[in-house]
Amino acid sequence: MKRLADNNKSQNVKSLLFYMLLFSLLLLAVKAVAQEKSPDTAIENPLVAKAVAQLEQANLWQKQANELILKANTVRKQLKKLRARAAKSTDKQRFEQEIQGLLAQLTQAQQQGAELRTKSLALKQQAKTDFEQAMLHIWPQWLHNRDALTLADSLNGSLAHNTRVRSVHKNMLGFGTEPSTTTAHPEMSLQVPALGKQNAPADLNISSFQFSRHEQYFAHIEVHPGGSDQSSASSLAEKEPGAGQAASSSVPLNEIHQWRLMISDVRGNPVEDVEIEVQGHMPGHVHGLPTKPAVVEEIDSGIYLVDGLKFQMKGWWVMKFILRQPGADNSHFADDFFTFNLVL
């Protein structure tokens, strides 16, 4: 009996040691994962580290600018009430000094807020430029074009409003006929052919590099050579870096084509295995895309192939890529997204 009790005691001690060891290993694993995801972890790429510092400072200035603008609005309301009281008073001089003091506060808050906002925008643009340079180091074999996407087609006639070149069919042009150049048509809003597109804002951001809405990610788009009927993107990736991928910023008109969407987080790490929803519309015409483009493949770490893209009209297009991340720790950033403006 004594020997049996000793054996049971020995087994209990061994079991206890085993579970203690297992618990220690689990704690180490959790700590390692936490350190890996921690924002305090050192960033290896110096360009990314510089850009992150610039982005944080720009956001701080933006926050301070917003606070000053809110303060200016509060002072403006106080000033309005004080002037109303002064207007009803017979002793207006009694309010004059207080009014002048509020005016000085209002002017100072407005000026400081505007200056901080300008500095914030400039620094954020510099951070964006540094992120672009960092992307060249992350994906040298994939990133070939840093320019804004442009239209490859120069066709103007068939996309014109009120074109004078007419046909027997309202939707077809008769290029063999002689257009009238002298007859005025009062039913036409324009007397000359005008491209069927709306004017984009003068300061529209058409860069192919963009931060996500919550500034947790950074992305780039460019046209992927070939198409759905060509060899798959994965076969291109298996070749030597850059094989069969000529630099191109041209978007074909009225043709289905492909893009590459490159996504990294703001620490320079490729974003892998995310579900991406593709949306697009034309603001001036209030309609969407003629097709339903979708991400069909992750051809490399953080590189996504978007197929089924088609633009049937010239003008200002807006493309939106929504990152769906089920199970994300922070629901506020679970569905972040990128917005790209195109003037084709």
Short mmCIF file of C-alpha atoms in Angstrom, two decimals:
data_model
loop_
_atom_site.label_atom_id
_atom_site.label_comp_id
_atom_site.label_asym_id
_atom_site.label_seq_id
_atom_site.Cartn_x
_atom_site.Cartn_y
_atom_site.Cartn_z
CA MET A 1 0.00 0.00 0.00
CA LYS A 2 2.82 2.33 0.85
CA ARG A 3 4.50 1.63 -2.51
CA LEU A 4 1.19 2.31 -4.32
CA ALA A 5 0.78 5.60 -2.48
CA ASP A 6 4.35 6.60 -3.40
CA ASN A 7 3.68 5.79 -7.07
CA ASN A 8 0.48 7.91 -7.07
CA LYS A 9 2.33 10.76 -5.42
CA SER A 10 5.11 10.56 -8.03
CA GLN A 11 2.58 10.59 -10.87
CA ASN A 12 0.82 13.60 -9.37
CA VAL A 13 4.11 15.48 -9.13
CA LYS A 14 4.96 14.64 -12.75
CA SER A 15 1.51 15.76 -13.90
CA LEU A 16 1.87 19.00 -11.96
CA LEU A 17 5.30 19.68 -13.49
CA PHE A 18 3.95 18.90 -16.96
CA TYR A 19 1.06 21.34 -16.64
CA MET A 20 3.35 24.02 -15.19
CA LEU A 21 5.70 23.61 -18.14
CA LEU A 22 2.79 23.74 -20.59
CA PHE A 23 1.43 26.87 -18.92
CA SER A 24 4.87 28.55 -19.08
CA LEU A 25 5.20 27.78 -22.79
CA LEU A 26 1.74 29.18 -23.41
CA LEU A 27 2.61 32.41 -21.59
CA LEU A 28 5.80 32.78 -23.64
CA ALA A 29 3.88 32.26 -26.87
CA VAL A 30 1.27 34.85 -25.93
CA LYS A 31 4.00 37.31 -24.95
CA ALA A 32 5.81 36.77 -28.25
CA VAL A 33 2.63 37.40 -30.25
CA ALA A 34 1.86 40.51 -28.21
CA GLN A 35 5.34 41.88 -28.82
CA GLU A 36 5.03 41.13 -32.51
CA LYS A 37 1.74 43.06 -32.76
CA SER A 38 2.73 45.82 -30.39
CA PRO A 39 3.00 49.28 -32.00
CA ASP A 40 6.07 49.88 -29.85
CA THR A 41 8.04 47.24 -31.73
CA ALA A 42 10.96 48.80 -33.60
CA ILE A 43 10.42 49.32 -37.35
CA GLU A 44 13.26 47.91 -39.43
CA ASN A 45 12.74 49.99 -42.59
CA PRO A 46 14.06 53.53 -41.85
CA LEU A 47 11.78 55.09 -44.50
CA VAL A 48 8.73 53.52 -42.87
CA ALA A 49 9.90 54.59 -39.40
CA LYS A 50 10.32 58.16 -40.65
CA ALA A 51 6.93 58.12 -42.36
CA VAL A 52 5.20 56.74 -39.24
CA ALA A 53 6.71 59.52 -37.10
CA GLN A 54 5.60 62.13 -39.66
CA LEU A 55 2.09 60.69 -39.82
CA GLU A 56 1.74 60.71 -36.04
CA GLN A 57 2.94 64.33 -35.83
CA ALA A 58 0.62 65.36 -38.69
CA ASN A 59 -2.34 63.77 -36.92
CA LEU A 60 -1.41 65.54 -33.68
CA TRP A 61 -1.32 68.90 -35.48
CA GLN A 62 -4.64 68.10 -37.13
CA LYS A 63 -6.19 67.32 -33.74
CA GLN A 64 -4.85 70.59 -32.31
CA ALA A 65 -6.16 72.49 -35.34
CA ASN A 66 -9.62 70.99 -34.86
CA GLU A 67 -9.59 71.99 -31.19
CA LEU A 68 -8.65 75.57 -32.10
CA ILE A 69 -11.39 75.75 -34.73
CA LEU A 70 -13.93 74.49 -32.19
CA LYS A 71 -12.66 77.10 -29.75
CA ALA A 72 -13.10 79.79 -32.42
CA ASN A 73 -16.69 78.67 -32.97
CA THR A 74 -17.37 78.88 -29.23
CA VAL A 75 -15.88 82.38 -29.05
CA ARG A 76 -17.94 83.41 -32.08
CA LYS A 77 -21.15 82.35 -30.30
CA GLN A 78 -20.10 84.23 -27.16
CA LEU A 79 -19.37 87.28 -29.28
CA LYS A 80 -22.78 87.11 -30.92
CA LYS A 81 -24.56 86.99 -27.57
CA LEU A 82 -22.44 89.82 -26.16
CA ARG A 83 -23.16 92.06 -29.15
CA ALA A 84 -26.87 91.35 -28.78
CA ARG A 85 -26.69 92.46 -25.14
CA ALA A 86 -24.68 95.54 -26.08
CA ALA A 87 -27.25 96.50 -28.72
CA LYS A 88 -30.00 96.55 -26.10
CA SER A 89 -27.90 98.45 -23.55
CA THR A 90 -27.70 102.22 -23.34
CA ASP A 91 -24.12 101.99 -22.06
CA LYS A 92 -22.40 100.34 -25.05
CA GLN A 93 -18.93 101.36 -23.89
CA ARG A 94 -19.25 98.95 -20.99
CA PHE A 95 -19.29 96.01 -23.42
CA GLU A 96 -16.70 97.33 -25.88
CA GLN A 97 -13.62 96.13 -24.00
CA GLU A 98 -15.01 92.60 -23.58
CA ILE A 99 -16.01 92.49 -27.26
CA GLN A 100 -12.49 93.50 -28.34
CA GLY A 101 -11.01 90.80 -26.10
CA LEU A 102 -13.22 88.12 -27.67
CA LEU A 103 -12.35 89.38 -31.16
CA ALA A 104 -8.65 88.99 -30.36
CA GLN A 105 -9.24 85.42 -29.11
CA LEU A 106 -11.27 84.60 -32.24
CA THR A 107 -8.61 85.92 -34.60
CA GLN A 108 -5.81 84.10 -32.79
CA ALA A 109 -7.67 80.76 -32.72
CA GLN A 110 -8.56 81.00 -36.41
CA GLN A 111 -5.01 81.86 -37.46
CA GLN A 112 -3.37 79.18 -35.33
CA GLY A 113 -5.90 76.57 -36.46
CA ALA A 114 -5.33 77.39 -40.13
CA GLU A 115 -1.54 77.29 -39.71
CA LEU A 116 -1.62 73.92 -37.93
CA ARG A 117 -3.96 72.47 -40.56
CA THR A 118 -1.64 73.62 -43.35
CA LYS A 119 1.40 72.15 -41.57
CA SER A 120 -0.49 68.90 -40.96
CA LEU A 121 -1.45 68.51 -44.63
CA ALA A 122 2.11 69.23 -45.79
CA LEU A 123 3.65 66.76 -43.33
CA LYS A 124 1.08 64.08 -44.17
CA GLN A 125 1.95 64.51 -47.86
CA GLN A 126 5.64 64.04 -47.01
CA ALA A 127 4.77 60.89 -45.04
CA LYS A 128 2.86 59.62 -48.07
CA THR A 129 5.90 60.24 -50.28
CA ASP A 130 8.12 58.30 -47.87
CA PHE A 131 5.63 55.42 -47.80
CA GLU A 132 5.78 55.37 -51.62
CA GLN A 133 9.56 55.04 -51.48
CA ALA A 134 9.24 52.30 -48.86
CA MET A 135 6.86 50.36 -51.11
CA LEU A 136 9.51 50.36 -53.82
CA HIS A 137 11.77 48.49 -51.39
CA ILE A 138 9.01 46.12 -50.27
CA TRP A 139 7.83 45.13 -53.78
CA PRO A 140 10.55 46.04 -56.31
CA GLN A 141 9.46 43.18 -58.58
CA TRP A 142 5.83 44.33 -58.71
CA LEU A 143 5.72 48.12 -58.38
CA HIS A 144 6.51 49.53 -61.83
CA ASN A 145 4.44 52.68 -62.14
CA ARG A 146 4.06 55.49 -59.59
CA ASP A 147 2.03 57.81 -61.82
CA ALA A 148 -1.71 58.38 -61.68
CA LEU A 149 -3.74 56.08 -63.91
CA THR A 150 -4.59 57.61 -67.30
CA LEU A 151 -6.76 56.61 -70.24
CA ALA A 152 -5.14 54.75 -73.12
CA ASP A 153 -7.78 55.81 -75.66
CA SER A 154 -8.05 59.15 -77.48
CA LEU A 155 -11.53 58.66 -78.94
CA ASN A 156 -13.59 61.83 -78.59
CA GLY A 157 -16.39 61.79 -81.15
CA SER A 158 -18.61 59.02 -79.84
CA LEU A 159 -18.34 60.31 -76.28
CA ALA A 160 -19.54 63.82 -77.06
CA HIS A 161 -22.76 65.45 -75.91
CA ASN A 162 -24.74 67.08 -78.74
CA THR A 163 -22.35 65.92 -81.42
CA ARG A 164 -23.25 67.25 -84.88
CA VAL A 165 -22.27 63.99 -86.54
CA ARG A 166 -25.63 62.23 -86.79
CA SER A 167 -26.79 58.79 -87.89
CA VAL A 168 -30.05 57.08 -88.82
CA HIS A 169 -29.95 55.50 -85.37
CA LYS A 170 -29.93 57.67 -82.27
CA ASN A 171 -27.19 55.57 -80.64
CA MET A 172 -24.91 55.31 -83.67
CA LEU A 173 -22.75 57.94 -85.32
CA GLY A 174 -22.67 58.47 -89.07
CA PHE A 175 -19.05 59.36 -89.73
CA GLY A 176 -19.62 59.19 -93.52
CA THR A 177 -21.99 62.15 -93.50
CA GLU A 178 -21.06 65.80 -93.69
CA PRO A 179 -21.70 67.54 -90.36
CA SER A 180 -23.46 70.88 -90.38
CA THR A 181 -21.24 73.74 -89.28
CA THR A 182 -23.54 76.70 -89.87
CA THR A 183 -27.02 75.71 -88.72
CA ALA A 184 -27.82 76.57 -85.12
CA HIS A 185 -29.88 74.05 -83.18
CA PRO A 186 -31.78 75.72 -80.33
CA GLU A 187 -32.65 72.34 -78.80
CA MET A 188 -28.97 71.69 -78.19
CA SER A 189 -27.44 72.91 -74.96
CA LEU A 190 -24.07 73.30 -76.72
CA GLN A 191 -23.28 74.32 -80.28
CA VAL A 192 -19.98 72.41 -80.34
CA PRO A 193 -19.26 68.77 -79.46
CA ALA A 194 -18.31 68.46 -75.81
CA LEU A 195 -16.82 65.43 -74.10
CA GLY A 196 -19.36 63.47 -72.13
CA LYS A 197 -17.67 63.91 -68.76
CA GLN A 198 -17.98 66.22 -65.79
CA ASN A 199 -15.26 68.51 -64.56
CA ALA A 200 -13.32 67.02 -61.66
CA PRO A 201 -12.37 69.32 -58.76
CA ALA A 202 -9.18 71.24 -59.44
CA ASP A 203 -7.46 69.92 -56.30
CA LEU A 204 -8.67 66.31 -56.68
CA ASN A 205 -6.22 63.75 -55.31
CA ILE A 206 -5.65 61.32 -58.21
CA SER A 207 -2.55 59.63 -56.81
CA SER A 208 -2.24 55.87 -57.22
CA PHE A 209 -0.95 55.73 -53.61
CA GLN A 210 -3.41 56.27 -50.78
CA PHE A 211 -3.79 55.83 -47.03
CA SER A 212 -6.84 53.92 -45.85
CA ARG A 213 -9.70 55.85 -44.27
CA HIS A 214 -8.48 55.10 -40.74
CA GLU A 215 -4.81 55.43 -41.79
CA GLN A 216 -4.02 51.89 -40.68
CA TYR A 217 -2.94 50.77 -44.16
CA PHE A 218 -1.26 52.09 -47.29
CA ALA A 219 -2.06 50.91 -50.82
CA HIS A 220 -1.08 51.33 -54.46
CA ILE A 221 -2.90 50.48 -57.69
CA GLU A 222 -1.58 49.98 -61.20
CA VAL A 223 -2.69 48.31 -64.40
CA HIS A 224 -1.75 44.64 -64.65
CA PRO A 225 -0.55 43.76 -68.18
CA GLY A 226 -2.51 41.10 -70.01
CA GLY A 227 -6.06 40.16 -69.15
CA SER A 228 -8.42 37.39 -68.20
CA ASP A 229 -7.55 35.46 -71.34
CA GLN A 230 -3.83 35.65 -70.68
CA SER A 231 -1.67 33.42 -68.52
CA SER A 232 -2.50 33.62 -64.84
CA ALA A 233 -0.80 36.11 -62.58
CA SER A 234 0.58 33.32 -60.42
CA SER A 235 2.46 31.95 -63.41
CA LEU A 236 3.95 35.41 -63.95
CA ALA A 237 5.05 35.50 -60.34
CA GLU A 238 6.82 32.16 -60.75
CA LYS A 239 9.07 33.66 -63.40
CA GLU A 240 11.99 35.93 -62.67
CA PRO A 241 10.96 39.17 -60.90
CA GLY A 242 9.21 41.58 -63.23
CA ALA A 243 8.96 39.10 -66.09
CA GLY A 244 6.22 40.05 -68.54
CA GLN A 245 5.21 43.10 -66.52
CA ALA A 246 5.93 46.26 -68.41
CA ALA A 247 5.32 49.56 -66.66
CA SER A 248 1.95 50.96 -67.72
CA SER A 249 -0.41 53.61 -66.38
CA SER A 250 -2.89 53.36 -69.25
CA VAL A 251 -6.44 52.21 -68.58
CA PRO A 252 -8.11 50.83 -71.74
CA LEU A 253 -11.45 52.37 -72.66
CA ASN A 254 -14.45 50.04 -72.69
CA GLU A 255 -12.30 46.93 -72.24
CA ILE A 256 -12.20 44.47 -69.37
CA HIS A 257 -8.75 44.52 -67.80
CA GLN A 258 -6.90 43.84 -64.53
CA TRP A 259 -5.20 45.85 -61.81
CA ARG A 260 -2.69 45.04 -59.11
CA LEU A 261 -3.64 46.23 -55.63
CA MET A 262 -0.70 46.36 -53.21
CA ILE A 263 -1.48 46.73 -49.50
CA SER A 264 0.81 47.16 -46.51
CA ASP A 265 0.14 48.30 -42.98
CA VAL A 266 1.68 51.55 -41.78
CA ARG A 267 4.62 49.62 -40.35
CA GLY A 268 5.66 48.34 -43.77
CA ASN A 269 4.28 44.79 -43.44
CA PRO A 270 2.36 43.29 -46.39
CA VAL A 271 -1.30 42.71 -45.55
CA GLU A 272 -2.11 39.09 -46.38
CA ASP A 273 -5.23 36.95 -46.63
CA VAL A 274 -7.86 39.68 -46.40
CA GLU A 275 -11.27 39.71 -48.02
CA ILE A 276 -11.58 42.75 -50.29
CA GLU A 277 -14.79 44.16 -51.73
CA VAL A 278 -14.47 46.29 -54.89
CA GLN A 279 -16.85 49.18 -55.59
CA GLY A 280 -16.83 51.97 -58.15
CA HIS A 281 -18.98 54.82 -59.42
CA MET A 282 -18.99 58.00 -61.50
CA PRO A 283 -19.95 60.93 -59.22
CA GLY A 284 -21.07 63.34 -61.96
CA HIS A 285 -23.30 60.77 -63.67
CA VAL A 286 -24.52 59.02 -60.51
CA HIS A 287 -23.99 55.49 -61.81
CA GLY A 288 -21.72 52.60 -60.98
CA LEU A 289 -19.42 50.39 -62.99
CA PRO A 290 -20.79 48.39 -65.95
CA THR A 291 -19.14 45.25 -64.55
CA LYS A 292 -18.64 43.66 -61.15
CA PRO A 293 -14.87 43.62 -60.59
CA ALA A 294 -13.48 41.42 -57.84
CA VAL A 295 -10.21 40.34 -56.27
CA VAL A 296 -9.54 36.93 -57.80
CA GLU A 297 -6.09 36.04 -56.47
CA GLU A 298 -3.34 37.04 -54.06
CA ILE A 299 -0.42 36.72 -56.45
CA ASP A 300 2.22 37.55 -53.85
CA SER A 301 2.38 38.60 -50.22
CA GLY A 302 0.11 41.66 -50.03
CA ILE A 303 -0.37 41.80 -53.83
CA TYR A 304 -3.96 41.27 -55.00
CA LEU A 305 -5.14 40.80 -58.58
CA VAL A 306 -8.35 42.70 -59.39
CA ASP A 307 -10.18 41.37 -62.45
CA GLY A 308 -13.28 42.48 -64.35
CA LEU A 309 -12.55 46.23 -64.37
CA LYS A 310 -14.16 48.20 -67.19
CA PHE A 311 -14.68 51.93 -67.79
CA GLN A 312 -17.10 52.72 -70.62
CA MET A 313 -16.98 56.53 -70.28
CA LYS A 314 -14.38 59.21 -69.91
CA GLY A 315 -14.55 61.35 -66.82
CA TRP A 316 -14.11 61.26 -63.07
CA TRP A 317 -14.36 57.78 -61.56
CA VAL A 318 -14.07 56.78 -57.90
CA MET A 319 -12.83 53.30 -56.95
CA LYS A 320 -13.25 51.95 -53.43
CA PHE A 321 -11.58 48.87 -51.94
CA ILE A 322 -13.09 47.71 -48.64
CA LEU A 323 -11.03 45.43 -46.40
CA ARG A 324 -13.34 42.96 -44.71
CA GLN A 325 -11.66 41.50 -41.63
CA PRO A 326 -13.98 39.21 -39.65
CA GLY A 327 -12.85 38.65 -36.08
CA ALA A 328 -10.74 41.80 -35.88
CA ASP A 329 -9.94 42.85 -32.30
CA ASN A 330 -11.06 46.43 -32.84
CA SER A 331 -14.39 46.71 -34.62
CA HIS A 332 -13.63 50.36 -35.44
CA PHE A 333 -10.90 49.23 -37.83
CA ALA A 334 -12.53 45.95 -38.88
CA ASP A 335 -13.75 47.39 -42.20
CA ASP A 336 -11.16 49.92 -43.33
CA PHE A 337 -11.13 51.03 -46.95
CA PHE A 338 -9.18 52.84 -49.69
CA THR A 339 -10.57 55.45 -52.08
CA PHE A 340 -8.87 56.18 -55.40
CA ASN A 341 -9.93 59.00 -57.75
CA LEU A 342 -9.36 58.55 -61.48
CA VAL A 343 -9.71 61.20 -64.19
CA LEU A 344 -9.88 59.24 -67.45
#
